Coordinates of C-alpha atoms in Angstrom, one line a residue:
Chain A
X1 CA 11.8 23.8 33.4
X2 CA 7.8 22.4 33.0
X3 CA 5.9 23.5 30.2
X4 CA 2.4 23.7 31.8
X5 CA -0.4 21.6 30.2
X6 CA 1.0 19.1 27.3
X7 CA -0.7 19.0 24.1
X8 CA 0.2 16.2 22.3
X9 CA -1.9 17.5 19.2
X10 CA 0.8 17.4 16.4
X11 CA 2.8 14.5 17.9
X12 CA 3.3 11.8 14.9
X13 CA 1.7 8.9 16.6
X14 CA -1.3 10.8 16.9
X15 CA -3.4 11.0 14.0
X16 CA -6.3 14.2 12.9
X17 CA -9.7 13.2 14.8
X18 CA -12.5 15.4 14.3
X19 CA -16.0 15.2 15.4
X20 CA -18.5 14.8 12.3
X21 CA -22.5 15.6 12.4
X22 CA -25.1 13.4 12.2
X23 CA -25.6 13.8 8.5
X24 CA -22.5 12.5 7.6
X25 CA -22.9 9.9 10.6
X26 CA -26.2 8.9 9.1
X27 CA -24.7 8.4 5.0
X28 CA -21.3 6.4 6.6
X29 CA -23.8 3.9 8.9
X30 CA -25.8 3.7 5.6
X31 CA -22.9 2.9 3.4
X32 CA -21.7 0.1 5.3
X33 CA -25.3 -0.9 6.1
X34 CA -24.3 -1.0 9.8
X35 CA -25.6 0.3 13.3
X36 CA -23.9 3.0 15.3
X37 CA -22.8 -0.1 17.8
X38 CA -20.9 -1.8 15.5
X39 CA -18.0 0.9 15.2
X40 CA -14.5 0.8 16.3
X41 CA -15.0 2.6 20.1
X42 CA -13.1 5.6 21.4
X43 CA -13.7 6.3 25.3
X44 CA -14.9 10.2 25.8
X45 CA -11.6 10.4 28.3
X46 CA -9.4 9.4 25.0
X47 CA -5.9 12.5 25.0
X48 CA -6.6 12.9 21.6
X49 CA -10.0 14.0 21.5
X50 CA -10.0 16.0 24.3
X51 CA -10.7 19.5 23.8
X52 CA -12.8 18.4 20.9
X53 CA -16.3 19.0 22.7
X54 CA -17.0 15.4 21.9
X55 CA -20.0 13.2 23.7
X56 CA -20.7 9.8 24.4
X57 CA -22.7 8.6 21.1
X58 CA -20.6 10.9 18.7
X59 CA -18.8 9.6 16.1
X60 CA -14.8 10.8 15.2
X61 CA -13.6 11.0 11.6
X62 CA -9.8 9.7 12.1
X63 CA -7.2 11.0 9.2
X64 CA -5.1 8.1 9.5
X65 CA -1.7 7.8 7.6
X66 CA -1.7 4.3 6.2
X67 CA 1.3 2.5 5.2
X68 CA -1.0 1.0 1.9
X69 CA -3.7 3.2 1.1
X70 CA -1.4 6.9 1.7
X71 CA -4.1 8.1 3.7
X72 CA -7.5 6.2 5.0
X73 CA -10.7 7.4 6.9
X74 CA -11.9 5.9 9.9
X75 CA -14.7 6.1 12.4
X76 CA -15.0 5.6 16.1
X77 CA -18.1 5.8 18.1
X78 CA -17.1 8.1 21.2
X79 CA -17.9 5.8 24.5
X80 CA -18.2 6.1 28.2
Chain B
X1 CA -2.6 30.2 -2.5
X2 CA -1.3 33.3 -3.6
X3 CA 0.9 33.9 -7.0
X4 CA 3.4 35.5 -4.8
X5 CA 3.8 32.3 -2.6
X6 CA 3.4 30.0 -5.8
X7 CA 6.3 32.2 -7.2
X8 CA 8.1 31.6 -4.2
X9 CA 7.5 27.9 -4.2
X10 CA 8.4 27.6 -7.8
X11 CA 11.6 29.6 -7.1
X12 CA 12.8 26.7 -4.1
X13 CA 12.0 23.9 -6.1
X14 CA 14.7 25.2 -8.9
X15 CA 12.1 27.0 -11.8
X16 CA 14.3 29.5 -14.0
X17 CA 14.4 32.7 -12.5
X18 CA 13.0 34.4 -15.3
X19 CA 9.6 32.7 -15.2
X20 CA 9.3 33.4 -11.5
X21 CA 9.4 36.8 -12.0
X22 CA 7.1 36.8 -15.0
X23 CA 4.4 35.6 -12.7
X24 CA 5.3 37.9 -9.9
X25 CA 4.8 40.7 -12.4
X26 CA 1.3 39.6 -13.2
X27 CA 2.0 38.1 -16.3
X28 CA 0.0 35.6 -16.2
X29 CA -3.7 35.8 -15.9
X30 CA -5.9 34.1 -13.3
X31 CA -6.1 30.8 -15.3
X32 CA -2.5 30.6 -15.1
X33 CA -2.3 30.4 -11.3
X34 CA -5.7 28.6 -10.4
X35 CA -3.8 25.9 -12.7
X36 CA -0.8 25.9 -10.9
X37 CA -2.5 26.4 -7.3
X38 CA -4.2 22.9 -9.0
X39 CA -1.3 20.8 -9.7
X40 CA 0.8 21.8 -7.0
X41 CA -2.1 21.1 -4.5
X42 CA -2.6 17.5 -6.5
X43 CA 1.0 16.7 -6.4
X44 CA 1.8 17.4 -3.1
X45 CA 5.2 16.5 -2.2
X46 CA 6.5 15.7 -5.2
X47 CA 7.5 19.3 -6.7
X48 CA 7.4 18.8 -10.7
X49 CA 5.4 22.2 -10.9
X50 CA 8.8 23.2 -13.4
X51 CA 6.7 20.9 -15.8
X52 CA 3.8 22.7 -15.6
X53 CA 5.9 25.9 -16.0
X54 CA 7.3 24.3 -18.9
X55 CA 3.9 23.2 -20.4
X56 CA 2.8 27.2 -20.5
X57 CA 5.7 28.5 -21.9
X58 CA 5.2 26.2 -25.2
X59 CA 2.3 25.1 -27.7
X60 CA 0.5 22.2 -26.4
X61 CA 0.6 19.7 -29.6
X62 CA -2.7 18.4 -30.9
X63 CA -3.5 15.3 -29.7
X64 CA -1.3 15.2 -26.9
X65 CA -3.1 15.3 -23.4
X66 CA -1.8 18.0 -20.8
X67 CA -0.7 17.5 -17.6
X68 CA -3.7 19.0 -16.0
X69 CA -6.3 16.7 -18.1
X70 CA -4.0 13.2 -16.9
X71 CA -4.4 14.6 -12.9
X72 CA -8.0 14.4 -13.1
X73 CA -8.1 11.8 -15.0
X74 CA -6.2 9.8 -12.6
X75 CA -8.1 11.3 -9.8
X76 CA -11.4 9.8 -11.4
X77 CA -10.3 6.2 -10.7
X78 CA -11.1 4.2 -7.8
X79 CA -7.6 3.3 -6.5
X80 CA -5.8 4.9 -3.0
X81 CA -4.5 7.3 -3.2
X82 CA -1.1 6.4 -2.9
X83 CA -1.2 4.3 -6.3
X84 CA -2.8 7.7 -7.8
X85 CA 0.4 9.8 -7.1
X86 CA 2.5 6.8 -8.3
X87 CA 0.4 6.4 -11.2
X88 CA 0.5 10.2 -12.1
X89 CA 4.3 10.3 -11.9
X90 CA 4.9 7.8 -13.8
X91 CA 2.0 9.2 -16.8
X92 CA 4.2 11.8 -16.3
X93 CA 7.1 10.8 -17.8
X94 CA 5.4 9.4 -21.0
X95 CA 2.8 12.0 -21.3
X96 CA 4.2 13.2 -24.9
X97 CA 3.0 9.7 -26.1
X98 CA -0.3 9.6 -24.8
X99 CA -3.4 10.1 -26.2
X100 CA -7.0 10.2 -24.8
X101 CA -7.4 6.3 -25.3
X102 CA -4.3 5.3 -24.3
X103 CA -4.9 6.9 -21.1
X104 CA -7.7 5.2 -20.5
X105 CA -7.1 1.6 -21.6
X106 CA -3.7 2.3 -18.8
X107 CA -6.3 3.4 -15.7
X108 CA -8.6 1.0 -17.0
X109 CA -6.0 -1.9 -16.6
X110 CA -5.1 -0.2 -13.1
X111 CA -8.4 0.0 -11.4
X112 CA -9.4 -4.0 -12.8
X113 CA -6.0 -5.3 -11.5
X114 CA -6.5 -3.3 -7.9
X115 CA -9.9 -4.5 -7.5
X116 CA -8.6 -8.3 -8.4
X117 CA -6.3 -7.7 -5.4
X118 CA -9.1 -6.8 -2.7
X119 CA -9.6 -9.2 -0.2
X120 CA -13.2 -11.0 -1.6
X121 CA -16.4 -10.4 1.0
X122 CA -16.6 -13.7 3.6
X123 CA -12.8 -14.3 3.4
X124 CA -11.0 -15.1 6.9
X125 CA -8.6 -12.4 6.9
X126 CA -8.2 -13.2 10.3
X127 CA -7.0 -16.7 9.8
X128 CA -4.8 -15.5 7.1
X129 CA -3.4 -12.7 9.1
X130 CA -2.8 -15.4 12.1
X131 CA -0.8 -17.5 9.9
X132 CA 1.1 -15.1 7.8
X133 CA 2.4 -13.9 10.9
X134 CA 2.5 -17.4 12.6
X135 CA 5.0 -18.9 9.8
X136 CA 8.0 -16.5 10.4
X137 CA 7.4 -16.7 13.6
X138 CA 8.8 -20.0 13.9
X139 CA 11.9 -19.0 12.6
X140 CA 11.9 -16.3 15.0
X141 CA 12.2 -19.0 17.5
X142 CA 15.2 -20.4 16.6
X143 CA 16.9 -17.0 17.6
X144 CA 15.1 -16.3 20.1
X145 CA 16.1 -14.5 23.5
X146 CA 18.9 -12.5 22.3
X147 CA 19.5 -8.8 22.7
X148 CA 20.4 -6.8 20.5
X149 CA 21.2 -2.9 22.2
X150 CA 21.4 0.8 21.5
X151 CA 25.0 0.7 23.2
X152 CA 24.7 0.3 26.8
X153 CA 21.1 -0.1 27.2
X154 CA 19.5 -3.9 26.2
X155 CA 15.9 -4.3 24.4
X156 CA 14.1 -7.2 23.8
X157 CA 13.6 -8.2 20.3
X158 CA 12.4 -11.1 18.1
X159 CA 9.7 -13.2 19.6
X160 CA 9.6 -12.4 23.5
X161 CA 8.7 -9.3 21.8
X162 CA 6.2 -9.8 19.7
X163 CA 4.6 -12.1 22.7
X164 CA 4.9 -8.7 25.2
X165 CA 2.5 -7.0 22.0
X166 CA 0.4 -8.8 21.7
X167 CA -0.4 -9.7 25.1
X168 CA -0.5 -6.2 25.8
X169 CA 1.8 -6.0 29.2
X170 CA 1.9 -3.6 31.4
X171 CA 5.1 -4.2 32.5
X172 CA 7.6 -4.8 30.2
X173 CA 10.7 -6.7 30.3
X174 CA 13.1 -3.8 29.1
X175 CA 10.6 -0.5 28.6
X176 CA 13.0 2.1 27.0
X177 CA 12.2 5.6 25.1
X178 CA 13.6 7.1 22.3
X179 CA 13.8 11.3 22.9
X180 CA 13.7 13.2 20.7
X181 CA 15.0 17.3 20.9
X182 CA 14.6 20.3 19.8
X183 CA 16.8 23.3 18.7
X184 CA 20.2 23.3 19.8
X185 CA 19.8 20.4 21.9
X186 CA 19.6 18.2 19.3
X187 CA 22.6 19.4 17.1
X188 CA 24.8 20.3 20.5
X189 CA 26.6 17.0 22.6
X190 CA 26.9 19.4 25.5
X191 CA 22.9 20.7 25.6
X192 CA 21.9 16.9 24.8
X193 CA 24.2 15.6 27.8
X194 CA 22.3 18.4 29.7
X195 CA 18.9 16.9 29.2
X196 CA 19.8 13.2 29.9
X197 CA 20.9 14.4 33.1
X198 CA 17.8 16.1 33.8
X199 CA 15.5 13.3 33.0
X200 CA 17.9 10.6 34.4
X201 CA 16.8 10.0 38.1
X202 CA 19.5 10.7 40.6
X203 CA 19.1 9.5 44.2
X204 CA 21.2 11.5 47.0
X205 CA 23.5 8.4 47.2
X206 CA 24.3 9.1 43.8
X207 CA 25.6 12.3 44.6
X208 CA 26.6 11.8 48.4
X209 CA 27.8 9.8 50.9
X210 CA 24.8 9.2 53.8
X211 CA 26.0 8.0 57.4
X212 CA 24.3 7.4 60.2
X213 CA 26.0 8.3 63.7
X214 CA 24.8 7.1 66.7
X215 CA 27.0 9.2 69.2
X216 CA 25.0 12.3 68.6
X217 CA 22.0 10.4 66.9
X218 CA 22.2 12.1 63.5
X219 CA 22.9 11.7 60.0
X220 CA 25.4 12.8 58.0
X221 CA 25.5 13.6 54.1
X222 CA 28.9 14.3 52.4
X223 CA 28.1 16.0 49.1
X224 CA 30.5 15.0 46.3
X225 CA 30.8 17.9 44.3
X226 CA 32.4 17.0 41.4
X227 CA 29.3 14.4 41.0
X228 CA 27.4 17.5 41.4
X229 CA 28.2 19.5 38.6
X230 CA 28.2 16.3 36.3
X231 CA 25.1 16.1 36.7
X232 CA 24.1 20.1 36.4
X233 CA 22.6 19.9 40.3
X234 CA 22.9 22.8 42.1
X235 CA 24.1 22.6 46.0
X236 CA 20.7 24.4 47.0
X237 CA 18.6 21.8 45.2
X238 CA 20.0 19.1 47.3
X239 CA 19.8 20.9 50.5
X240 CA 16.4 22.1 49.9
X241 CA 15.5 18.0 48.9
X242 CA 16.6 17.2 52.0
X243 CA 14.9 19.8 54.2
X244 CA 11.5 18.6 52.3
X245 CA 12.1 15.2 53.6
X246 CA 10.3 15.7 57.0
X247 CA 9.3 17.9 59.6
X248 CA 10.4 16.0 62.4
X249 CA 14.2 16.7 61.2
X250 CA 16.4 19.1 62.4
X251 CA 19.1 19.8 59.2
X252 CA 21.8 21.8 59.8
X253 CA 24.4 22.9 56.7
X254 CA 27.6 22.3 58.0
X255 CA 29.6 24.0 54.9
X256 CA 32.0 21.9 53.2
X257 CA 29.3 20.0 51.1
X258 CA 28.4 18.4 54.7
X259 CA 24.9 18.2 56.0
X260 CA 23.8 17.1 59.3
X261 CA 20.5 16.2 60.0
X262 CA 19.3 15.5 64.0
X263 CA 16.6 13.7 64.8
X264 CA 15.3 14.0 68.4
X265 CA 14.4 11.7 71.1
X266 CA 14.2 8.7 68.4
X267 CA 16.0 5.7 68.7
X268 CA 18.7 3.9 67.0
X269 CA 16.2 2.0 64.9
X270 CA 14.4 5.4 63.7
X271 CA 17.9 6.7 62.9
X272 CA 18.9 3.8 60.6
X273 CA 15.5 4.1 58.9
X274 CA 16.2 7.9 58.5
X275 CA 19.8 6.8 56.6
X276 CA 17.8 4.8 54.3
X277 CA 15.2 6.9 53.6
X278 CA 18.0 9.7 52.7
X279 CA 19.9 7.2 50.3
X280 CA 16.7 6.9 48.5
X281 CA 15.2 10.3 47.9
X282 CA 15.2 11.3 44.5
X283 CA 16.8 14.4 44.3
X284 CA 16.3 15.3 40.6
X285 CA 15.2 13.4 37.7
X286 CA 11.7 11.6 36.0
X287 CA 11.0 8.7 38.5
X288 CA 11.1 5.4 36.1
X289 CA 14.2 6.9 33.9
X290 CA 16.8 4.6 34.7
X291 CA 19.8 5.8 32.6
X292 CA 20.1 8.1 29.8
X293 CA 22.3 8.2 27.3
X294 CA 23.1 10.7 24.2
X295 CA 23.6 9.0 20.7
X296 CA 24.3 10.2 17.2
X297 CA 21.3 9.5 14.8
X298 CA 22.5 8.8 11.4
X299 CA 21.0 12.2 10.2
X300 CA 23.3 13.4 12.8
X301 CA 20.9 14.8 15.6
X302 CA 21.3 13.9 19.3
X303 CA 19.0 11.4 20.1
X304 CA 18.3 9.9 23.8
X305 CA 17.7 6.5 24.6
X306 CA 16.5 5.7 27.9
X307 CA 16.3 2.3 30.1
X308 CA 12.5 2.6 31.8
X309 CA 9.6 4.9 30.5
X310 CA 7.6 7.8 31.8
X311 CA 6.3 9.4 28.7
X312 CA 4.1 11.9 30.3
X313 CA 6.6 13.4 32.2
X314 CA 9.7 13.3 29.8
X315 CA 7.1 15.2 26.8
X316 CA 7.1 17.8 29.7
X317 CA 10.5 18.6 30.1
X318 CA 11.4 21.5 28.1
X319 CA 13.8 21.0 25.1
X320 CA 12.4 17.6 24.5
X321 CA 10.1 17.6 21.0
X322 CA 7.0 16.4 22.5
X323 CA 6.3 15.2 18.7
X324 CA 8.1 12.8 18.3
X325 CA 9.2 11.1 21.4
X326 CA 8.4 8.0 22.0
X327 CA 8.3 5.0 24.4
X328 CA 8.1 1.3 23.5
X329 CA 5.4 0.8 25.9
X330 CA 2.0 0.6 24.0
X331 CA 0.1 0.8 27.4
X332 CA 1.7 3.6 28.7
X333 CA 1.7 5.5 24.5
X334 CA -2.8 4.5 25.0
X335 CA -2.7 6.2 28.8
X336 CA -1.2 9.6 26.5
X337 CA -1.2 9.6 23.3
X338 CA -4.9 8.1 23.0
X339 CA -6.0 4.6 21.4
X340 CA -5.4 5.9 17.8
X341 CA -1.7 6.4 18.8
X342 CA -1.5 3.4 20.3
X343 CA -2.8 1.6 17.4
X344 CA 0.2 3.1 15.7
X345 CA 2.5 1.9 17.9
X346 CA 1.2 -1.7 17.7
X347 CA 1.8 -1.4 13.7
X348 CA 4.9 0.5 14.2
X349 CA 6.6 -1.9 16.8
X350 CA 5.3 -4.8 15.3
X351 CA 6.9 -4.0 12.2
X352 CA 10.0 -3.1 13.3
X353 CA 10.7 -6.2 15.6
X354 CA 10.1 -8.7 12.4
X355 CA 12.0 -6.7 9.8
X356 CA 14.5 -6.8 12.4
X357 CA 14.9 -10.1 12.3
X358 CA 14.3 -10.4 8.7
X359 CA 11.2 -11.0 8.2
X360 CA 8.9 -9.7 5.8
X361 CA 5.3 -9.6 6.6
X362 CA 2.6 -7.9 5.2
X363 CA 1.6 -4.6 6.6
X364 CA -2.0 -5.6 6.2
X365 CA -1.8 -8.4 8.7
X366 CA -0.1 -6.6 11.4
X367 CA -2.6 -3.8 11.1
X368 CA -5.2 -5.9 10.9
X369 CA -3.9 -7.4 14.5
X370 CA -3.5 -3.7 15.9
X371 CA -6.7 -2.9 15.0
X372 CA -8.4 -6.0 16.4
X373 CA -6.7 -4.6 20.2
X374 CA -7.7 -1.2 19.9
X375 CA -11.6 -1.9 18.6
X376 CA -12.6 -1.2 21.8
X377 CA -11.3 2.2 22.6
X378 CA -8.3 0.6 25.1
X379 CA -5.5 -1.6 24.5
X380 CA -6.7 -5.4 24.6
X381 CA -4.8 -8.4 24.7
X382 CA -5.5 -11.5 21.8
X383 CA -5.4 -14.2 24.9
X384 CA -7.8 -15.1 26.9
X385 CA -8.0 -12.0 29.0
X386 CA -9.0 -10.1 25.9
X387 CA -9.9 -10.6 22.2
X388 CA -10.4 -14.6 22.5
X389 CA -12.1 -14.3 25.5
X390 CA -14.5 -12.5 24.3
X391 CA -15.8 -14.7 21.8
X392 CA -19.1 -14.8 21.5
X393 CA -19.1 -18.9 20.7
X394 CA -18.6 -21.5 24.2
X395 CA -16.8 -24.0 22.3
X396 CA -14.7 -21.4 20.8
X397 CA -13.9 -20.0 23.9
X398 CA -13.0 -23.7 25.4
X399 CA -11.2 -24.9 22.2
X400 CA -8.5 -22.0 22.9
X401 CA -7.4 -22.2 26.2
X402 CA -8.5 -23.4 29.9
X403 CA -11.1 -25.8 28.1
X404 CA -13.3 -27.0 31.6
X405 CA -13.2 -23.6 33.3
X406 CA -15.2 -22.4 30.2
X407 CA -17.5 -25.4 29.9
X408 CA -18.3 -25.1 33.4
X409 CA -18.6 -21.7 33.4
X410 CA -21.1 -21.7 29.9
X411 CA -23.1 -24.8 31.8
X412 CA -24.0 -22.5 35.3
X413 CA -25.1 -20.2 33.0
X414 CA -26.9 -22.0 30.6
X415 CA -25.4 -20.8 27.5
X416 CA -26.2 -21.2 24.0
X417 CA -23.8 -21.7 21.0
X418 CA -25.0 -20.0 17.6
X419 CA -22.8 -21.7 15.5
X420 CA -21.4 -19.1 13.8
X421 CA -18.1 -19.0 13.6
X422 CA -15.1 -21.3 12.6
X423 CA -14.3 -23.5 15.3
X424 CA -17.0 -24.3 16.8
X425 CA -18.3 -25.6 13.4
X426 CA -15.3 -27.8 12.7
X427 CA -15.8 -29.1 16.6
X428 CA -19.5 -30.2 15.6
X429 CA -18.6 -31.2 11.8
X430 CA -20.5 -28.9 10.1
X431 CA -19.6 -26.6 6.8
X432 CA -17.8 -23.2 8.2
X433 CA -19.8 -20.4 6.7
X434 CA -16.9 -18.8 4.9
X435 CA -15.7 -17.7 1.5
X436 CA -17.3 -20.3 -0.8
X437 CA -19.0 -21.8 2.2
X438 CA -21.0 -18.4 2.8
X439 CA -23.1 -18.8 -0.1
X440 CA -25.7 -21.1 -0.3
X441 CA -27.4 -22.2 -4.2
X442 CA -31.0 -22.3 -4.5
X443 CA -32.1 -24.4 -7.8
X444 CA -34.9 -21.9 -9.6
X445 CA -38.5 -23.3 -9.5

């Protein structure tokens, strides 16, 4: 009757998060002319980056499906 | 991608047979398909690749651009992507008339007029946002409190609603959850039914009649088994529920659906508490699903709709598509789903609860909102509990709400104001560094 674990990778509220490296960490903070601090957050214990091997002070790329632009990037610092 | 699979994709979207199987048969060279392989992965979703067919199979005039050349074109500009695959569909349909400069006075006239639309550096898009969602609010009001209901089930809409958002409750007036199936459960009544039964949480007085007797200091459960089997529960389930409730109990199955369970050497007041603990147990079912109940979607799937939430349990349950259930409790979607989810469901609720009603805001507003609670990687309130709380300005802070606790508070610790912001700037009568205000003209020496 129970499926075991639940993966809710694929559900459609959950947009494509993947961890980037610190190249392209270092030409986004330099873009926007902004420190690490002063991204969006996403806590380490987030569902949808779990299973992603990310660390506190990594930042997510975010796919997101925007209702304006058709598709935009984001960026979330992974916290504690 | 390979030619076969182009072939195959050419062949679904309604390309003449006869040019399918040319390019199956390796008529065409490499060019060919790293072309197609091109505009269908540029177009995606919108299949026009019979054009491009087309556009091989005759002489490409002079002068006259090809599809191809107007992609990338298109893709060159600066413009989301969204207004790209608008743009190139509609370049499409005039393509025979279009030349080289023609294109590119059009995207020139496109990227100017998107880039007159941004928002300009220093402007209070919050302030806007606030208002443009403020206005139609008050009209809100006016029709305020009423429910509107899937059926049986009530949900509350218009501004109670939008309040419960953006304070980000916990516990909602009327939490409910739209399930979603899969296979044959969604296209069968009967499987649907099924599922709503399973999820649906069914207490053993639903299903039986409990009675405490104090002659021989038991209680008894009569099992109705028609209830039973309208709710798909097997006789062994119930009787194993009620073994499980303790070890102190002696159950004995009497047959007949009847149950008697002894307790020993209690008294009357331990028996009574035994009957209601009996009533209560849940014998199957998600513990927060109310009520179920099975409804036709207009594209004609089963749908459930359920009075309380538990979406981790219910994405569980096998049958239900864990893709595309959903719950109307943005807490509960954060706890789950994640914050990026959630943010979705801010936008997504939002949205839905004023055009509801009629209203038409922009989506950049309510996003902008959505994004403001979820900038800290969990779902925050706009009160005072959360986003104007947090302000970094005292006078801000006591302008909004509980004005002396802040003061008081901002005194003990001897804190400092900045003068940064907006209010706090009006407060003191100063200039508000903003738009126009941000910029400051120096006269050259």
């Amino acid at each position: 009757m129970k499926k075991g674990t639940l993966s809710i990778i694929g559900h459609e509220l959950v947009p494509e998060h993947v961890v980037i490296d610190e190249i392209e960490v270092k030409e986004l903070l330099d873009k926007y002319k902004i420190k690490r601090v002063q991204l969006p957050k996403i806590k380490v214990s987030d569902p949808a980056i779990n299973g992603l091997g990310a660390e506190i002070g990594d930042v997510v790329e975010i796919t997101r499906q925007s209702r304006t632009a058709g598709i935009s990037l984001s960026f979330r610092l992974v916290i504690g | 991608m390979e030619i076969k699979t182009v072939a195959e994709e050419l062949k679904k979207s309604g390309v003449d047979e006869a040019i399918v199987e040319l390019i199956k048969e390796g008529f065409s060279p490499v060019e060919l398909a790293t072309e197609i392989e091109e505009q269908l992965e540029m177009q995606i979703g919108q299949p026009y690749a019979d054009d491009i067919i087309l556009m091989f199979g005759r002489e490409v005039e002079s002068e006259e651009l090809n599809l191809g050349r107007i992609g990338r074109e298109v893709n060159k500009i600066k413009v989301p992507v969204k207004i790209k695959n608008e743009l190139r569909q509609k370049l499409k349909a005039v393509k025979t008339k279009l030349s080289k400069e023609k294109l590119d006075a059009i995207l020139g006239a496109v990227e100017q007029k998107y880039e007159e639309a941004q928002v300009e550096p220093r402007e209070a898009v919050g302030i806007v946002a606030a208002q443009s969602i403020g206005e139609p609010g008050t009209q809100m009001t006016m029709r305020t409190f009423h429910y509107a209901g899937v059926g049986a089930i009530y949900i509350t809409l218009g501004l109670p609603r939008i309040i419960e958002i953006v304070d980000a409750r916990k516990k909602l007036s009327t939490p409910t959850m739209k399930v979603m199936l899969v296979r044959d459960f969604a296209s069968e009544r009967n499987k649907a039914e099924e599922i709503a039964m399973e999820i649906e949480e069914t207490y053993i007085r639903d299903i039986a009649k409990v009675e405490a007797d104090i002659d021989d200091m038991s209680v008894w459960v009569v099992i109705n088994a028609k209830e039973l089997k309208r709710r798909y529960i097997l006789k062994e389930e119930v009787e194993q529920t009620i073994k499980d409730i303790g070890t102190d109990v002696l159950v004995e199955v009497m047959g007949d659906g009847k149950l008697r369970i002894h307790i020993k050497d209690k008294s009357c007041h331990d028996l009574l508490r035994l009957e209601a603990k009996m009533s209560n147990t849940v014998v199957k079912g998600i513990d927060g699903i109310k009520r179920a109940l099975v409804r036709r979607d207009p594209g004609g799937e089963y749908v459930l709709y359920t009075e309380g939430s538990a979406l981790k349990k219910v994405l569980k349950v096998d049958g239900v598509d864990s893709r595309r259930t959903t719950t109307n409790n943005i807490n509960e979607i954060s706890d789950v789903l994640g914050i990026e989810a959630a943010r979705n469901a801010i936008i997504e609720e939002m949205a839905s609860t004023l055009d509801e009603q009629g209203l038409d805001v922009d989506p950049r507003h309510i996003t902008l909102i959505a994004d403001t609670m979820t900038m800290d990687g969990e779902v925050k309130q706009i009160g005072r509990h959360g986003i104007a709380g947090e302000k970094a300005s005292v006078l801000s802070r006591a302008a909004f709400e509980v004005t002396v606790d802040n003061l008081l508070e901002a005194a003990m610790h001897g804190e400092t104001d900045a003068l940064k912001g907006v209010t706090e700037n009006v407060i003191v009568g100063q200039p508000i560094k903003l738009g126009t205000g941000a910029i400051e003209l120096m006269a050259r020496k």
